[in-house]
Structure formats: structure tokens, C-alpha cells
Amino acid sequence: MRRFWIGLAFVLSPFVLFALFLLSQGANPLESYQAMLRSAFGDWYGIGEVAIKSTPFLLTALAVAIPARAGLINVGGEGQLMIGALLTTWVGVFYLQGVPAWVGVPVLILMGALGGAIWGIVPALLRQYARMNETITTLLLNYVAFFTVGYFVHGPLKDPESFNWPFSPKLDEALRLPTFGSTRVHIGFVLAIVAALVVWFVIFRTRVGFRLRVIGGNAIAALQAGIKVNRMQLLAMVFGGAVAGIAGMIEIAGIEGHLRPMTGFGYGYIGFLAAWMAWNHPLWTIGTAFLLGAISVAGNALEMTSGLPSSSVSILMAFILLTVLAVGRGSKAS
Amino acid sequence: MGETALQRETLLRASKLIKRFGDFTAIDEVNLVLQRGEIHAILGENGAGKSTLMKMLYGVYVPDGGALEMQGKPVTLHPPSRARSQGVGMVFQDFRLVPALTVLENIALSIDRAGFLLNKTKLAQQIADISERYGIAVNPHAYVWELDLGQQQRVEILKALVQGETKLIIFDEPTSVLTPHEVDAFLAMLQRLRADGYGVLLITHKIREVLACADTVTVLRNGKLVYRTSRDQEMTEEMLVSQMIGSAELPRAPERNQVVLVDEVAALEVEQLSINNDHDVTLLTGLNLTIRPGELVGVAGISGNGQKELLETLYGLRKVKSGSIRVAGADVTAGSVATRMERGVVYVTEDPIHESVVPGLSILEHMVLSGMEMSKKGLDVDWSDVRQRFDSLDVVRTLRVAQADRLVETLSGGNVQRMVLARAITRVPKLLLIAYPSRGLDIATTRATQKLLLGLREMGTAILLISEDLTELFEISDRIVVLSNHSLYGPYDPADTDPYQMGHIMLEGDEQA
């Protein structure tokens, strides 16, 4: 019984802390939470928005979870997503105009994966051949990716008809991801959930996944068992990057239709949060990504009811992460 | 001896101490009294509760029951800083030293009331005085990473003695890192401490040392005090061993049969092998060693003389600086771990807890990782098949490996060792590289392990065995080699030499070689 109350206190504490924040800003926490809940889950539209929002979070979370299983910390989901989006746009705009969807969409998915994979393999190679820490290199490459996208949308990829805005031309309508009925919800959401299931299956139900888990658990033991640790870690980064790159593809083909300098900005970090909250378990990331998606959507409601900027919900996300980390530490210490 | 001059004053009195971990009672109503100038040995097998008891006295654990008194006054000793200020010092088996700091700095760190400024001159003088009095010389300005384990132990002892309040020192398996000569010096130091009125608690499983120095002996078994005796009463080796293992029948050293060598090709041939350490400084140089199938070669040496690095190099985990390694005739010098595994080489590390245990994985999964064959089922491992084979393995029963589903990270050191040994032995390797097989095991399991190793040898396995226990090496090796002074000496025939001669070579090398 005591455990139950402690558990409940942990679940509630971030919301209580955020309520205190709201109070300090002169907003009514109860009204705000009500409005937030209603906007995220009050109707099908809200739920659809949550699904749309959580799709990239889930994929960038998987981009963290796969390498984490091999003992690597990939903070580069952000950059991998952007380069995936860049390659998708480039190929879609210049080479796939007028191509039917059944050819074009799969090609674009591959392009997104390729872009992300390239951005994932660079830190893996730097780690193996130059002994550079992948946490640092993936983080720094995010900035490189951001400015690379900036260069393209201001230069070679700029839409001549955009009235000088830094946007790429629009993708062909045929290349846009199909949506469900008249909603904005596109098949990218299904794709992301399938990706999570596949990642779970590979990690927990195959021999390759077994080796991967051994490496993540104890790389020395893996070496002594004759596992090719370097090669497996390289593969983990390639697949992690590819999944994030697909998130970029989905942003372009599912939501925005064209590339902007800020496409997918911040999604990589929220995905990192989702992965850590799920202890890098691929199935749990579905839940955490959905929760973070709901909080993001609810941010808009917060803006409308209390006048606080919608990004205030980042504070709530941070509180939740801290709580999860505290619970994790507690269970480890006991 | 010494008792005449000393007033008999009770330093520590522990009554009915209890310590539980969950449902498991690690220490069950144990009483203990320690006088000034008394050496009190605590004997027991691994898991008997020796360390738990000592950790309560040093304040690491809070007792779940019972009372503690120091010099007649009730005390609490938790946390260790309080135990230290009450006069309890402890020399751990795994040293608590900072390698990047000097001896002096490490000792300064340990002084609780050191204040902000470090008076190095005064402390250095104090260290020199104590070193001289107890015969534990160590250069205070040397870095700890430069010291061998015996010297590091001296630093730990100095840490306890520099602390002015210390009246009682606990030694946890102190002689496991020492050569026979160093053991003699260590025992002499204990006599000196006794003469100066310190109380000494000595945790050990080496009965000869107990007989050589202890005034009182307490034997623990399964967390209970089962036997206590003192110098003026009966104290014999047979009695102590049978109390430790709880049976009158002593496990004997296994018989070693002559192996007829059929295979002429050496299982392992090492020529002019040189290895660098992690700091890229020469560690071992010019090693030559040949092991034939069915031969068990023991490696003696003070730990830290390159034992770990030698095995790692032979197994392909570490780069060869120069020289060559051939396994069953094939040159594997530049080959990977996988190429050696294909040729039937198996490696048991000296540190399985850190190097073999994968958190989150079960015993079954560890067995498949190396050892049992990974049977396939689609993309996955056929776990039910693996489980069936695991349950039918003789070696699993002989070594009493824990249940297949237990997470290995939750096992005790001894149980991890059982699993690691089981998976090495079940492979029936062509060449087995094995370090400290009996570490953490009770006498019966140690004997079972030695028997299994000799069984492998009779099946034609070549074994390279590293051990800190010279008795073990003499009992089961066909030949013994010694690592010291960056070289490998020998091989020696155990029948033509004795532990003292080996100890001499461990320290000085062999001039005749």
C-alpha cells in the first residue's frame, strides 16, 4: 500500500510542480489542465493532432533506443531527421515530379532513411577510427545539419516562387503521404508504430538483437564472446540514423510538403526525452512519445486560455523527465 | 606472549549482532569480544558472513539487531567515518586508493580531520615513523598506480595507523596478494601491532596463518558462530577446517593421472612474445612457452606482474608488440578473438563480475553467449532447446550453478564464478586460458573445479592456469612457470621445487634462467 502511494506521488509530482509554475504566472492551473486535456483528447480532431505530433517523436526516440541497446548515446536524432528531410526534398523535387505514388513514396522513404543513416554513420566511424565520443559528435553534427539545411533552402533548393522566403518548392501532390479520410492523420503514424514493433522484435526476439543487448550490457563481455562489437555498433548507428531520417521524410511528405530551415526543429531532442523516459524500450517509447505528443498539442490550448507561450509545456516535459530519472535511480539504488 | 606487559582491556564487544538482507539472514546473533593486544581471526568459507560481520563493525552496514560497545560504552558505528573516529580501521581486500595520486596524498585524503591545508612535511614524517616501526616501507611520493598490490596494501595499513584514534584494525583477506616471504613479513607486523596494544581482527580462510598468529579464532558458518577457540585451548588445523565446512571429512586434492600424449602438435606455442601495458610501457618481454594437449601449466607470480595481460594477449583481446602465438600449429598472432574461438580456445577472466556479467541477462543467456551452442529457431535462439540442454548438463549440477532464469547481476561472486566455470568446461576446449578459478569458491567447490580441470586435461585439453594460491598450483600443475620482472621463468617441475623457492623467483626472478 505504501508503495502505491509513493508511486502515485511520483506520477503526480511533475503535474503538481507545473501547477505551481502556472500559479506563479497568474494562471489558474485547474482551468489550464482542463483546457489542455480537452484540446488533446476532447475530440477526434485533438487525438488526431496528438497522433500526428507524436509520430516524429516516436521515430526519433527509436533512433536513440537502437544505439542505446548497443551501448551508444545518440543525441543526433535532430540532425539525422533534418538530413533525411533534406535528401527527401531534394530527390522528391528534382527527380520524382510526375512519378506515381507507389514508386515515389517508397523511394522517398528510402531517401529519408539514407540521409539519416549517413548522418548516423559519421559519428560511428569517428568513434571507431578517431576514438571520438559519439555523444559529443552526434550533438555537434546537429548544428552542422541545421546549417546545411539552411544553406540549401536559401540556395540550391529555394523555391523561385516563394517570394524570397527560404522554402523549397512543394512536393508533387502524388508524393504526399495518404491520409485517413478527411483528417490530417497520415499513414506515417502507422509506419512509426510498425517501426517500433519491428525494432522490438529484432532486439528481443532475434540472435542479432541478443548480441546487440550483450554489447549494450557489457562490451567487454561481448568482446570476450567473440562478438564483432565495432561492426554491430556501426550498424546500430546506421539503423538509428535511418529511423530518424524517416521521421524527416514523414515531416516533408506527410505534413509540410516542403522544406523550411526549421523543419523538425527540436523533434530530435523530444525523441531523446521519450527514449529515456521509456528506458530505451522500443514498445514503451510508443507510450512516452504519445504522452509528449499530447503535451505538445496541449501547449496550444495553454496559449489560448492563459496567454502563456505554448512552449511553456517544455517545462512540464522537463519535470516528467526528471521524475522518471529519479524513479530509475531509486530503483537502482534499492 | 605480550600479555604480561599489557593491561587486558576490552576494546570491542558485539552482542547478538544480526544482519538481514531481505529474507536472508547473513549474520545471526553473533557475539564477539576483542581485547587490546589480541589477534582475533574470523574463519569461514565464502558466504559464511565474515565480510558482512566486519562491514557492520566498520560501519558500512547498520546492524538489524544486537548491540555494540567500544571500551565499555555503547556506540553506533555507522557510517564508516564514525567508526573511524571511534577507533576502528579497516584494510579492505579491494583497495580503496586513488591511482592518480601519490601515497602521501592518498593517506592525507583518508584523514577525517585534515583541515583545509595539507601539511605534507609533517605527514611525511609521520608516515616515515610508522613505516619504520612496523616494517612497512613505502615511498610516500610514489604514485599509487606505480605500486604493486603488496605495496598498495601497505598504504592501506598506513592509512589506518596514521589516524591517531585507531585502536582496532580489521584486515580482510590480507595475504591473498602476498608472496610467501611477504606473508612472513606481514605476520611479523601483526605481532608488532599486538605488542603495541592494537586489537586486530583478521578475516581469512588460510588456516596456517591463523595457527601462526591468532590468539582467538571464531569460525562462522551460514551466518552463525559455530566454533570458538583460543591459543590456550585446542587449536588444530583439522578441527578448524572441519568446523568451517561443517563436516569431519576433508575434501582431498584430486588425483592427478599421467596423461598419454597422442597429439604431437603443441596446443599453444608462444615465441619471443612481448606485450605493452595500457600506458604503452613494456610489461612482458621475450616470453617462450609451449603447452601440449593434456598438459596443465600453472602460472605463479605476484598479481599485477602481467598475468591478466598475458591471457588477454593470448586470447586476442590485446595487441602483440612482437613475437608470435600459434594455436594447434596455426599462427593466430594477428587474429581476432573469433579466430581463436574457432580453434577451441576458451578464456576465463580474472574479473568475471566486471568482464563477464551482462546486466539484464539471465544465466541461460550467459551460457549461450559463450559455452553452450546457440541452437537456432528462425531468426531467434531456440531457448527451450537451450534450457533442456542446460538442465541436463552434468557440470551444471557438479558446480551447483544457480537456476537458469536468475539474472546474473544478482548473483554473488561465488555463484558468478560457478557459472563462468561451467560454461568454460562444458565446451571441452582445446586450449583453456583460466585465471584464478577458485576465487570466491568454498573448499568443496574448489576441489570439484580442480577435479573438472584435471578431467578436461585427461580429455586432451591444454590448460594455462593462473592462480595466487601456490598450494593449488603445486597440487594440480604438470609444470609451473613464474611471471616476474617482465619475464617468464621456468617451466619448473613441481616435484623438484617448493613454494619458498617459487616465492623467491616471484620476487627476484631466476638468475639461473
PDB file of C-alpha atoms in Angstrom, chain A residues 97-306:
ATOM      1  CA  GLN A  97       7.962  15.056 -60.297  1.00  0.00           C
ATOM      2  CA  GLY A  98       5.135  13.228 -62.065  1.00  0.00           C
ATOM      3  CA  VAL A  99       6.153   9.810 -60.722  1.00  0.00           C
ATOM      4  CA  PRO A 100       3.240   7.709 -59.399  1.00  0.00           C
ATOM      5  CA  ALA A 101       2.886   7.360 -55.631  1.00  0.00           C
ATOM      6  CA  TRP A 102       3.551   3.635 -55.460  1.00  0.00           C
ATOM      7  CA  VAL A 103       7.046   4.257 -56.822  1.00  0.00           C
ATOM      8  CA  GLY A 104       7.662   7.713 -55.449  1.00  0.00           C
ATOM      9  CA  VAL A 105       6.685   7.259 -51.794  1.00  0.00           C
ATOM     10  CA  PRO A 106       8.842   4.167 -51.172  1.00  0.00           C
ATOM     11  CA  VAL A 107      11.757   5.892 -52.902  1.00  0.00           C
ATOM     12  CA  LEU A 108      11.287   8.906 -50.652  1.00  0.00           C
ATOM     13  CA  ILE A 109      11.199   6.705 -47.546  1.00  0.00           C
ATOM     14  CA  LEU A 110      14.473   5.161 -48.683  1.00  0.00           C
ATOM     15  CA  MET A 111      15.938   8.619 -49.272  1.00  0.00           C
ATOM     16  CA  GLY A 112      14.943   9.754 -45.788  1.00  0.00           C
ATOM     17  CA  ALA A 113      16.488   6.623 -44.318  1.00  0.00           C
ATOM     18  CA  LEU A 114      19.635   7.102 -46.376  1.00  0.00           C
ATOM     19  CA  GLY A 115      20.043  10.715 -45.283  1.00  0.00           C
ATOM     20  CA  GLY A 116      19.632   9.800 -41.636  1.00  0.00           C
ATOM     21  CA  ALA A 117      21.917   6.786 -41.982  1.00  0.00           C
ATOM     22  CA  ILE A 118      24.699   8.945 -43.423  1.00  0.00           C
ATOM     23  CA  TRP A 119      24.350  11.330 -40.506  1.00  0.00           C
ATOM     24  CA  GLY A 120      24.427   8.351 -38.138  1.00  0.00           C
ATOM     25  CA  ILE A 121      27.408   6.555 -39.611  1.00  0.00           C
ATOM     26  CA  VAL A 122      29.728   9.574 -39.407  1.00  0.00           C
ATOM     27  CA  PRO A 123      29.831   9.629 -35.568  1.00  0.00           C
ATOM     28  CA  ALA A 124      30.153   5.823 -35.529  1.00  0.00           C
ATOM     29  CA  LEU A 125      33.205   5.986 -37.799  1.00  0.00           C
ATOM     30  CA  LEU A 126      34.679   8.874 -35.820  1.00  0.00           C
ATOM     31  CA  ARG A 127      34.274   6.775 -32.696  1.00  0.00           C
ATOM     32  CA  GLN A 128      35.955   3.737 -34.175  1.00  0.00           C
ATOM     33  CA  TYR A 129      38.801   5.327 -36.063  1.00  0.00           C
ATOM     34  CA  ALA A 130      39.436   8.528 -34.117  1.00  0.00           C
ATOM     35  CA  ARG A 131      38.197   7.468 -30.662  1.00  0.00           C
ATOM     36  CA  MET A 132      35.818  10.420 -30.528  1.00  0.00           C
ATOM     37  CA  ASN A 133      32.916  10.206 -28.120  1.00  0.00           C
ATOM     38  CA  GLU A 134      29.671   9.710 -30.040  1.00  0.00           C
ATOM     39  CA  THR A 135      27.631  11.747 -27.575  1.00  0.00           C
ATOM     40  CA  ILE A 136      29.648  14.836 -28.450  1.00  0.00           C
ATOM     41  CA  THR A 137      29.920  14.221 -32.185  1.00  0.00           C
ATOM     42  CA  THR A 138      26.219  13.454 -32.682  1.00  0.00           C
ATOM     43  CA  LEU A 139      25.347  16.595 -30.749  1.00  0.00           C
ATOM     44  CA  LEU A 140      27.721  18.781 -32.771  1.00  0.00           C
ATOM     45  CA  LEU A 141      26.577  17.293 -36.071  1.00  0.00           C
ATOM     46  CA  ASN A 142      23.072  18.557 -35.256  1.00  0.00           C
ATOM     47  CA  TYR A 143      24.345  22.086 -35.794  1.00  0.00           C
ATOM     48  CA  VAL A 144      26.089  21.078 -38.984  1.00  0.00           C
ATOM     49  CA  ALA A 145      22.815  19.576 -40.211  1.00  0.00           C
ATOM     50  CA  PHE A 146      20.860  22.700 -39.259  1.00  0.00           C
ATOM     51  CA  PHE A 147      23.162  24.985 -41.195  1.00  0.00           C
ATOM     52  CA  THR A 148      23.343  22.562 -44.100  1.00  0.00           C
ATOM     53  CA  VAL A 149      19.556  22.631 -44.411  1.00  0.00           C
ATOM     54  CA  GLY A 150      19.740  26.438 -44.091  1.00  0.00           C
ATOM     55  CA  TYR A 151      22.213  26.611 -46.956  1.00  0.00           C
ATOM     56  CA  PHE A 152      20.033  24.513 -49.236  1.00  0.00           C
ATOM     57  CA  VAL A 153      16.767  26.315 -48.565  1.00  0.00           C
ATOM     58  CA  HIS A 154      18.423  29.673 -49.014  1.00  0.00           C
ATOM     59  CA  GLY A 155      20.296  28.483 -52.114  1.00  0.00           C
ATOM     60  CA  PRO A 156      20.058  25.492 -54.420  1.00  0.00           C
ATOM     61  CA  LEU A 157      16.718  24.286 -53.091  1.00  0.00           C
ATOM     62  CA  LYS A 158      14.969  27.656 -52.796  1.00  0.00           C
ATOM     63  CA  ASP A 159      11.600  27.833 -54.481  1.00  0.00           C
ATOM     64  CA  PRO A 160      11.796  30.589 -57.157  1.00  0.00           C
ATOM     65  CA  GLU A 161       8.127  31.357 -56.489  1.00  0.00           C
ATOM     66  CA  SER A 162       8.387  31.650 -52.730  1.00  0.00           C
ATOM     67  CA  PHE A 163       8.631  35.456 -52.687  1.00  0.00           C
ATOM     68  CA  ASN A 164      12.129  35.138 -51.302  1.00  0.00           C
ATOM     69  CA  TRP A 165      11.113  33.019 -48.292  1.00  0.00           C
ATOM     70  CA  PRO A 166      13.634  30.273 -47.542  1.00  0.00           C
ATOM     71  CA  PHE A 167      11.362  27.408 -48.584  1.00  0.00           C
ATOM     72  CA  SER A 168      11.928  24.595 -51.003  1.00  0.00           C
ATOM     73  CA  PRO A 169       9.414  24.014 -53.788  1.00  0.00           C
ATOM     74  CA  LYS A 170       6.403  21.896 -52.864  1.00  0.00           C
ATOM     75  CA  LEU A 171       6.435  18.156 -53.412  1.00  0.00           C
ATOM     76  CA  ASP A 172       4.067  16.764 -56.018  1.00  0.00           C
ATOM     77  CA  GLU A 173       0.659  16.011 -54.551  1.00  0.00           C
ATOM     78  CA  ALA A 174       1.145  12.395 -55.665  1.00  0.00           C
ATOM     79  CA  LEU A 175       4.167  12.100 -53.374  1.00  0.00           C
ATOM     80  CA  ARG A 176       2.322  13.224 -50.251  1.00  0.00           C
ATOM     81  CA  LEU A 177       1.530  10.514 -47.722  1.00  0.00           C
ATOM     82  CA  PRO A 178      -2.070   9.294 -47.914  1.00  0.00           C
ATOM     83  CA  THR A 179      -4.288  10.432 -45.047  1.00  0.00           C
ATOM     84  CA  PHE A 180      -7.150   8.735 -43.273  1.00  0.00           C
ATOM     85  CA  GLY A 181     -10.443  10.061 -44.593  1.00  0.00           C
ATOM     86  CA  SER A 182     -10.685  13.789 -44.355  1.00  0.00           C
ATOM     87  CA  THR A 183      -8.358  14.111 -41.368  1.00  0.00           C
ATOM     88  CA  ARG A 184      -4.768  15.277 -41.379  1.00  0.00           C
ATOM     89  CA  VAL A 185      -3.694  11.945 -39.892  1.00  0.00           C
ATOM     90  CA  HIS A 186      -1.398  10.260 -42.398  1.00  0.00           C
ATOM     91  CA  ILE A 187      -0.011   6.740 -42.652  1.00  0.00           C
ATOM     92  CA  GLY A 188       3.257   7.959 -41.175  1.00  0.00           C
ATOM     93  CA  PHE A 189       1.732   7.324 -37.751  1.00  0.00           C
ATOM     94  CA  VAL A 190       1.113   3.673 -38.635  1.00  0.00           C
ATOM     95  CA  LEU A 191       4.586   3.461 -40.116  1.00  0.00           C
ATOM     96  CA  ALA A 192       6.129   4.702 -36.885  1.00  0.00           C
ATOM     97  CA  ILE A 193       4.235   2.180 -34.772  1.00  0.00           C
ATOM     98  CA  VAL A 194       5.220  -0.623 -37.123  1.00  0.00           C
ATOM     99  CA  ALA A 195       8.822   0.583 -36.860  1.00  0.00           C
ATOM    100  CA  ALA A 196       8.632   0.373 -33.061  1.00  0.00           C
ATOM    101  CA  LEU A 197       7.256  -3.178 -33.258  1.00  0.00           C
ATOM    102  CA  VAL A 198       9.954  -4.244 -35.710  1.00  0.00           C
ATOM    103  CA  VAL A 199      12.700  -2.732 -33.558  1.00  0.00           C
ATOM    104  CA  TRP A 200      11.292  -4.522 -30.505  1.00  0.00           C
ATOM    105  CA  PHE A 201      11.169  -7.812 -32.389  1.00  0.00           C
ATOM    106  CA  VAL A 202      14.713  -7.529 -33.677  1.00  0.00           C
ATOM    107  CA  ILE A 203      16.153  -6.528 -30.313  1.00  0.00           C
ATOM    108  CA  PHE A 204      14.311  -9.036 -28.142  1.00  0.00           C
ATOM    109  CA  ARG A 205      13.466 -11.917 -30.450  1.00  0.00           C
ATOM    110  CA  THR A 206      16.460 -12.429 -32.724  1.00  0.00           C
ATOM    111  CA  ARG A 207      20.059 -13.566 -32.400  1.00  0.00           C
ATOM    112  CA  VAL A 208      21.309 -10.242 -33.770  1.00  0.00           C
ATOM    113  CA  GLY A 209      19.310  -8.425 -31.098  1.00  0.00           C
ATOM    114  CA  PHE A 210      20.704 -10.746 -28.446  1.00  0.00           C
ATOM    115  CA  ARG A 211      24.250  -9.824 -29.451  1.00  0.00           C
ATOM    116  CA  LEU A 212      23.278  -6.170 -29.517  1.00  0.00           C
ATOM    117  CA  ARG A 213      21.944  -6.390 -25.965  1.00  0.00           C
ATOM    118  CA  VAL A 214      25.108  -8.104 -24.822  1.00  0.00           C
ATOM    119  CA  ILE A 215      27.182  -5.251 -26.241  1.00  0.00           C
ATOM    120  CA  GLY A 216      24.998  -2.647 -24.571  1.00  0.00           C
ATOM    121  CA  GLY A 217      25.126  -4.531 -21.283  1.00  0.00           C
ATOM    122  CA  ASN A 218      28.845  -5.173 -21.176  1.00  0.00           C
ATOM    123  CA  ALA A 219      31.056  -4.509 -24.181  1.00  0.00           C
ATOM    124  CA  ILE A 220      33.994  -6.351 -22.618  1.00  0.00           C
ATOM    125  CA  ALA A 221      31.913  -9.493 -22.170  1.00  0.00           C
ATOM    126  CA  ALA A 222      30.799  -9.150 -25.787  1.00  0.00           C
ATOM    127  CA  LEU A 223      34.406  -8.921 -26.979  1.00  0.00           C
ATOM    128  CA  GLN A 224      35.322 -11.982 -24.962  1.00  0.00           C
ATOM    129  CA  ALA A 225      32.421 -13.861 -26.529  1.00  0.00           C
ATOM    130  CA  GLY A 226      33.856 -13.093 -29.954  1.00  0.00           C
ATOM    131  CA  ILE A 227      31.132 -10.630 -30.966  1.00  0.00           C
ATOM    132  CA  LYS A 228      32.257  -8.048 -33.507  1.00  0.00           C
ATOM    133  CA  VAL A 229      31.465  -5.085 -31.303  1.00  0.00           C
ATOM    134  CA  ASN A 230      32.617  -2.351 -33.673  1.00  0.00           C
ATOM    135  CA  ARG A 231      30.615  -3.652 -36.585  1.00  0.00           C
ATOM    136  CA  MET A 232      27.462  -4.085 -34.525  1.00  0.00           C
ATOM    137  CA  GLN A 233      27.754  -0.585 -33.094  1.00  0.00           C
ATOM    138  CA  LEU A 234      28.213   0.802 -36.587  1.00  0.00           C
ATOM    139  CA  LEU A 235      25.063  -0.986 -37.709  1.00  0.00           C
ATOM    140  CA  ALA A 236      23.130   0.270 -34.693  1.00  0.00           C
ATOM    141  CA  MET A 237      24.040   3.852 -35.534  1.00  0.00           C
ATOM    142  CA  VAL A 238      23.175   3.343 -39.196  1.00  0.00           C
ATOM    143  CA  PHE A 239      19.740   1.952 -38.361  1.00  0.00           C
ATOM    144  CA  GLY A 240      19.152   4.521 -35.627  1.00  0.00           C
ATOM    145  CA  GLY A 241      20.013   7.333 -38.036  1.00  0.00           C
ATOM    146  CA  ALA A 242      17.849   5.782 -40.738  1.00  0.00           C
ATOM    147  CA  VAL A 243      14.797   5.712 -38.477  1.00  0.00           C
ATOM    148  CA  ALA A 244      15.291   9.379 -37.587  1.00  0.00           C
ATOM    149  CA  GLY A 245      15.748  10.128 -41.286  1.00  0.00           C
ATOM    150  CA  ILE A 246      12.381   8.509 -41.997  1.00  0.00           C
ATOM    151  CA  ALA A 247      10.894  10.901 -39.431  1.00  0.00           C
ATOM    152  CA  GLY A 248      12.285  13.706 -41.613  1.00  0.00           C
ATOM    153  CA  MET A 249      10.743  12.148 -44.696  1.00  0.00           C
ATOM    154  CA  ILE A 250       7.371  11.946 -42.934  1.00  0.00           C
ATOM    155  CA  GLU A 251       7.541  15.600 -41.901  1.00  0.00           C
ATOM    156  CA  ILE A 252       8.055  16.585 -45.530  1.00  0.00           C
ATOM    157  CA  ALA A 253       5.735  14.151 -47.277  1.00  0.00           C
ATOM    158  CA  GLY A 254       3.141  13.890 -44.523  1.00  0.00           C
ATOM    159  CA  ILE A 255       2.818  17.370 -43.063  1.00  0.00           C
ATOM    160  CA  GLU A 256       4.680  20.266 -44.535  1.00  0.00           C
ATOM    161  CA  GLY A 257       5.087  19.398 -48.216  1.00  0.00           C
ATOM    162  CA  HIS A 258       8.253  21.476 -48.441  1.00  0.00           C
ATOM    163  CA  LEU A 259      11.490  22.015 -46.558  1.00  0.00           C
ATOM    164  CA  ARG A 260      11.950  25.019 -44.280  1.00  0.00           C
ATOM    165  CA  PRO A 261      15.022  25.951 -42.200  1.00  0.00           C
ATOM    166  CA  MET A 262      13.092  24.960 -39.082  1.00  0.00           C
ATOM    167  CA  THR A 263      11.599  21.686 -40.334  1.00  0.00           C
ATOM    168  CA  GLY A 264      11.564  19.198 -37.478  1.00  0.00           C
ATOM    169  CA  PHE A 265      13.399  21.615 -35.189  1.00  0.00           C
ATOM    170  CA  GLY A 266      13.515  20.258 -31.638  1.00  0.00           C
ATOM    171  CA  TYR A 267      11.954  16.899 -32.512  1.00  0.00           C
ATOM    172  CA  GLY A 268      15.227  15.040 -32.065  1.00  0.00           C
ATOM    173  CA  TYR A 269      15.601  16.251 -28.508  1.00  0.00           C
ATOM    174  CA  ILE A 270      11.998  15.452 -27.624  1.00  0.00           C
ATOM    175  CA  GLY A 271      12.605  11.981 -29.074  1.00  0.00           C
ATOM    176  CA  PHE A 272      15.658  11.677 -26.834  1.00  0.00           C
ATOM    177  CA  LEU A 273      13.429  12.538 -23.904  1.00  0.00           C
ATOM    178  CA  ALA A 274      10.855   9.954 -24.988  1.00  0.00           C
ATOM    179  CA  ALA A 275      13.546   7.258 -25.258  1.00  0.00           C
ATOM    180  CA  TRP A 276      14.964   7.978 -21.818  1.00  0.00           C
ATOM    181  CA  MET A 277      11.536   8.050 -20.257  1.00  0.00           C
ATOM    182  CA  ALA A 278      10.963   4.603 -21.772  1.00  0.00           C
ATOM    183  CA  TRP A 279      14.358   3.282 -20.618  1.00  0.00           C
ATOM    184  CA  ASN A 280      15.118   2.719 -24.287  1.00  0.00           C
ATOM    185  CA  HIS A 281      12.476   0.040 -24.556  1.00  0.00           C
ATOM    186  CA  PRO A 282      11.014   0.228 -28.077  1.00  0.00           C
ATOM    187  CA  LEU A 283       7.449  -0.607 -27.031  1.00  0.00           C
ATOM    188  CA  TRP A 284       7.381   1.830 -24.152  1.00  0.00           C
ATOM    189  CA  THR A 285       8.554   4.593 -26.487  1.00  0.00           C
ATOM    190  CA  ILE A 286       5.148   4.339 -28.176  1.00  0.00           C
ATOM    191  CA  GLY A 287       3.577   5.423 -24.900  1.00  0.00           C
ATOM    192  CA  THR A 288       6.096   8.096 -23.992  1.00  0.00           C
ATOM    193  CA  ALA A 289       6.099   9.581 -27.498  1.00  0.00           C
ATOM    194  CA  PHE A 290       2.313   9.715 -27.394  1.00  0.00           C
ATOM    195  CA  LEU A 291       2.381  11.427 -23.994  1.00  0.00           C
ATOM    196  CA  LEU A 292       4.891  14.010 -25.174  1.00  0.00           C
ATOM    197  CA  GLY A 293       2.845  14.482 -28.343  1.00  0.00           C
ATOM    198  CA  ALA A 294      -0.247  15.141 -26.240  1.00  0.00           C
ATOM    199  CA  ILE A 295       1.617  17.650 -24.091  1.00  0.00           C
ATOM    200  CA  SER A 296       2.857  19.483 -27.201  1.00  0.00           C
ATOM    201  CA  VAL A 297      -0.648  19.699 -28.616  1.00  0.00           C
ATOM    202  CA  ALA A 298      -1.965  20.836 -25.252  1.00  0.00           C
ATOM    203  CA  GLY A 299       0.564  23.655 -25.315  1.00  0.00           C
ATOM    204  CA  ASN A 300      -1.583  25.445 -27.873  1.00  0.00           C
ATOM    205  CA  ALA A 301      -4.552  25.312 -25.539  1.00  0.00           C
ATOM    206  CA  LEU A 302      -2.405  26.742 -22.780  1.00  0.00           C
ATOM    207  CA  GLU A 303      -1.555  29.672 -25.019  1.00  0.00           C
ATOM    208  CA  MET A 304      -5.210  30.338 -25.670  1.00  0.00           C
ATOM    209  CA  THR A 305      -6.514  30.033 -22.109  1.00  0.00           C
ATOM    210  CA  SER A 306      -3.734  31.526 -20.040  1.00  0.00           C
TER     211      SER A 306
END
